[in-house]
Coordinates of C-alpha atoms in Angstrom, one line a residue:
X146 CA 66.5 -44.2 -48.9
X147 CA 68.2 -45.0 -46.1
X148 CA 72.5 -45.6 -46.2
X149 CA 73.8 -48.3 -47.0
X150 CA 76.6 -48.0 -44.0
X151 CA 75.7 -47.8 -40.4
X152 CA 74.7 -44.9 -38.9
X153 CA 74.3 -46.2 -35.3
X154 CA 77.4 -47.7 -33.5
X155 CA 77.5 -51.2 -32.6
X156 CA 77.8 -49.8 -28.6
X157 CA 74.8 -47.2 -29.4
X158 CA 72.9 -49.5 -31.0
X159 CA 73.3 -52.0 -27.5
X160 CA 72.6 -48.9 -25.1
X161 CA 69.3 -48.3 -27.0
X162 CA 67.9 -52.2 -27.7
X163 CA 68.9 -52.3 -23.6
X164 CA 67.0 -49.1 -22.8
X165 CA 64.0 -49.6 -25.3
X166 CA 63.8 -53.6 -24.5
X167 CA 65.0 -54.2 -21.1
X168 CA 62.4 -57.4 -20.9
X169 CA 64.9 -59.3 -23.8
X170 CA 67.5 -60.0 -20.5
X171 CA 65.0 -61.1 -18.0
X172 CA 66.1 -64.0 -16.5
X173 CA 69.7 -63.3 -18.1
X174 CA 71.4 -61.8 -20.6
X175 CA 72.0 -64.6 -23.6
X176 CA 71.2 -62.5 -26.4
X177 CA 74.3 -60.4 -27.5
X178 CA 75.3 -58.3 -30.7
X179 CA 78.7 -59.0 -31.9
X180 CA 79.0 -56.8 -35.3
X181 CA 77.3 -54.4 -37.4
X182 CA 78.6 -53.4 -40.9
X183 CA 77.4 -52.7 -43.9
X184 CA 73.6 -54.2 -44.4
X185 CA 74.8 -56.8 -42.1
X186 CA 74.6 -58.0 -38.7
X187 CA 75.9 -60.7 -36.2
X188 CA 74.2 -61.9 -33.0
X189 CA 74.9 -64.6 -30.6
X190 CA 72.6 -66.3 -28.4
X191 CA 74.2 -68.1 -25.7
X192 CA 73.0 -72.0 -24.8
X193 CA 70.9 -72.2 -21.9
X194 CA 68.5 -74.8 -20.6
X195 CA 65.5 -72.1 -20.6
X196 CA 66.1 -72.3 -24.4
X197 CA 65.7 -75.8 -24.9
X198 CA 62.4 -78.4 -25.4
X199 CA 62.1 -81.8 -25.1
X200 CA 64.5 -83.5 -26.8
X201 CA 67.3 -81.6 -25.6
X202 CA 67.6 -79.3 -28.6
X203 CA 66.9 -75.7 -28.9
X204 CA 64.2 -74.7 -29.4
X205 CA 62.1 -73.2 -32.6
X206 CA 60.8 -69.8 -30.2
X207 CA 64.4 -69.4 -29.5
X208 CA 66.2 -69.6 -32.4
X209 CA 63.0 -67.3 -33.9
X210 CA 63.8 -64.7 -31.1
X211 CA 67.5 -64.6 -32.5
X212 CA 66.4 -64.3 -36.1
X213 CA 63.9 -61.3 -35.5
X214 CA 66.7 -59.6 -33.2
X215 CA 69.4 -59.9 -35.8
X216 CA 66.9 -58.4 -38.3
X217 CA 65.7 -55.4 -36.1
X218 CA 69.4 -55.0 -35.1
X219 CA 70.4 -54.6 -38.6
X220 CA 67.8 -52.3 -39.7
X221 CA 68.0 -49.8 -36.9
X222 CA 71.8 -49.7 -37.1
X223 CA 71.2 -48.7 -40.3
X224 CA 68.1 -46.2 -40.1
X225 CA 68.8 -45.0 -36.9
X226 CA 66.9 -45.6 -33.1
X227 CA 63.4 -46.3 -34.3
X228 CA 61.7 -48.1 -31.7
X229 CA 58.5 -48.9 -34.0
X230 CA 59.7 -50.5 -36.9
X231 CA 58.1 -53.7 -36.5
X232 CA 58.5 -57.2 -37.7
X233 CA 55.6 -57.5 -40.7
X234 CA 56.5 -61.4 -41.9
X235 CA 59.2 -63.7 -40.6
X236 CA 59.5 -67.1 -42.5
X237 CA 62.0 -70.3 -40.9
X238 CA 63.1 -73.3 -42.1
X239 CA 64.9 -75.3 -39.6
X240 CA 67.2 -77.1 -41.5
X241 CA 69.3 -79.4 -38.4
X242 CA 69.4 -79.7 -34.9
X243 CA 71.8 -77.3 -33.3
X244 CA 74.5 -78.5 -31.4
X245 CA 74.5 -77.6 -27.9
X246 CA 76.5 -74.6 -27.8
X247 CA 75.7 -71.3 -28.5
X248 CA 74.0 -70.0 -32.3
X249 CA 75.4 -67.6 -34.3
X250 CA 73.3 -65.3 -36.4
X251 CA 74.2 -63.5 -39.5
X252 CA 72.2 -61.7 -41.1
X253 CA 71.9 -59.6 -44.4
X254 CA 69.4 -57.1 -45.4
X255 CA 68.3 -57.5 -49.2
X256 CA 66.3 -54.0 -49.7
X257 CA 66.5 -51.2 -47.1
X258 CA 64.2 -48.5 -48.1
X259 CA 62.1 -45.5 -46.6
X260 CA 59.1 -48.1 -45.7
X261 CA 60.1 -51.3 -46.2
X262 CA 63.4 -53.6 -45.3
X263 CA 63.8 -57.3 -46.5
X264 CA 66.3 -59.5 -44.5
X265 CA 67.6 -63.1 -44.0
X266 CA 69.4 -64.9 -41.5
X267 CA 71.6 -68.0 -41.2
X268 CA 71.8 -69.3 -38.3
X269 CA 75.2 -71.9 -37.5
X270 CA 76.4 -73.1 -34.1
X271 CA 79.2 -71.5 -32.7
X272 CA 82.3 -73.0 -34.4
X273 CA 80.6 -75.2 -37.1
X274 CA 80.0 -74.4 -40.8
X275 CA 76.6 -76.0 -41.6
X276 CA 73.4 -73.6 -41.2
X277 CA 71.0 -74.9 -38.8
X278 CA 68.3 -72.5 -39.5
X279 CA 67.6 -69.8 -42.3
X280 CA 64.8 -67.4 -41.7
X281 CA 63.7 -64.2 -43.9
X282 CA 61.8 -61.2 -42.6
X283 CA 60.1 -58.1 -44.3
X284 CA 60.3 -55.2 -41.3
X285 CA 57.6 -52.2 -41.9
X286 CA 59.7 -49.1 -41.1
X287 CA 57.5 -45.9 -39.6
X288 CA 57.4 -42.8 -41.1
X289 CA 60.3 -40.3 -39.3
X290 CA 58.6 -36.7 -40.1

């Protein structure tokens, strides 16, 4: 079973999702870890136009992009740099329209074990209180022998 504290540091764990997934900061960086700690995990995505649709919100692919990140973030700060544990289910509900300003994601992992980790995510704007989105996600984690 893997720990239960991180075993990646928070600057290790940037160096690798930069050197494994350099695509993530194409036209930018917005996407940016803020904390790891114990089953935990904080991202920020920054608020850009590329991340909004009609209406002048953000967007659901965005906010799903910050959800999945803040999951795998979690996970491989806590099993260690293992570029093919994949996303196996992700489930959203959008619960209010983010204000325009950047989101903050924190997320939690439920059940970390050898093959599987569970995970959610709340999702506020920077400086408010009230969640904007909550997602959940199961992560399928590879065998290391």
């Amino acid at each position: 079973m893997a720990s239960h504290h991180p075993v990646m540091t928070k600057d290790d764990l940037i160096a690798f999702l930069d050197r494994e997934f350099p695509q993530m900061h194409m036209g930018g960086q917005s996407y940016f870890l803020e904390e790891i700690g114990p089953l935990c995990a904080r991202m920020r995505m920054d608020y850009h136009e590329r991340h909004l649709r009609p209406g002048g919100t953000i967007s659901g692919p965005a906010m799903m992009t910050l959800a999945d990140l803040a999951l795998y973030a979690a996970i491989l700060a806590h099993v260690g740099p293992v570029a093919l544990a994949v996303t196996t289910s992700l489930n959203f509900n959008f619960l209010r329209k983010p204000e325009p300003r950047p989101l903050i994601a924190e997320c939690r992992l439920l059940k970390l074990g050898k093959r599987l980790a569970v995970g959610e995510v709340s999702m506020v704007s920077e400086g408010g209180s009230d969640v904007v989105c909550h997602a959940t996600g199961t992560y399928s984690i590879p065998d290391r022998r």
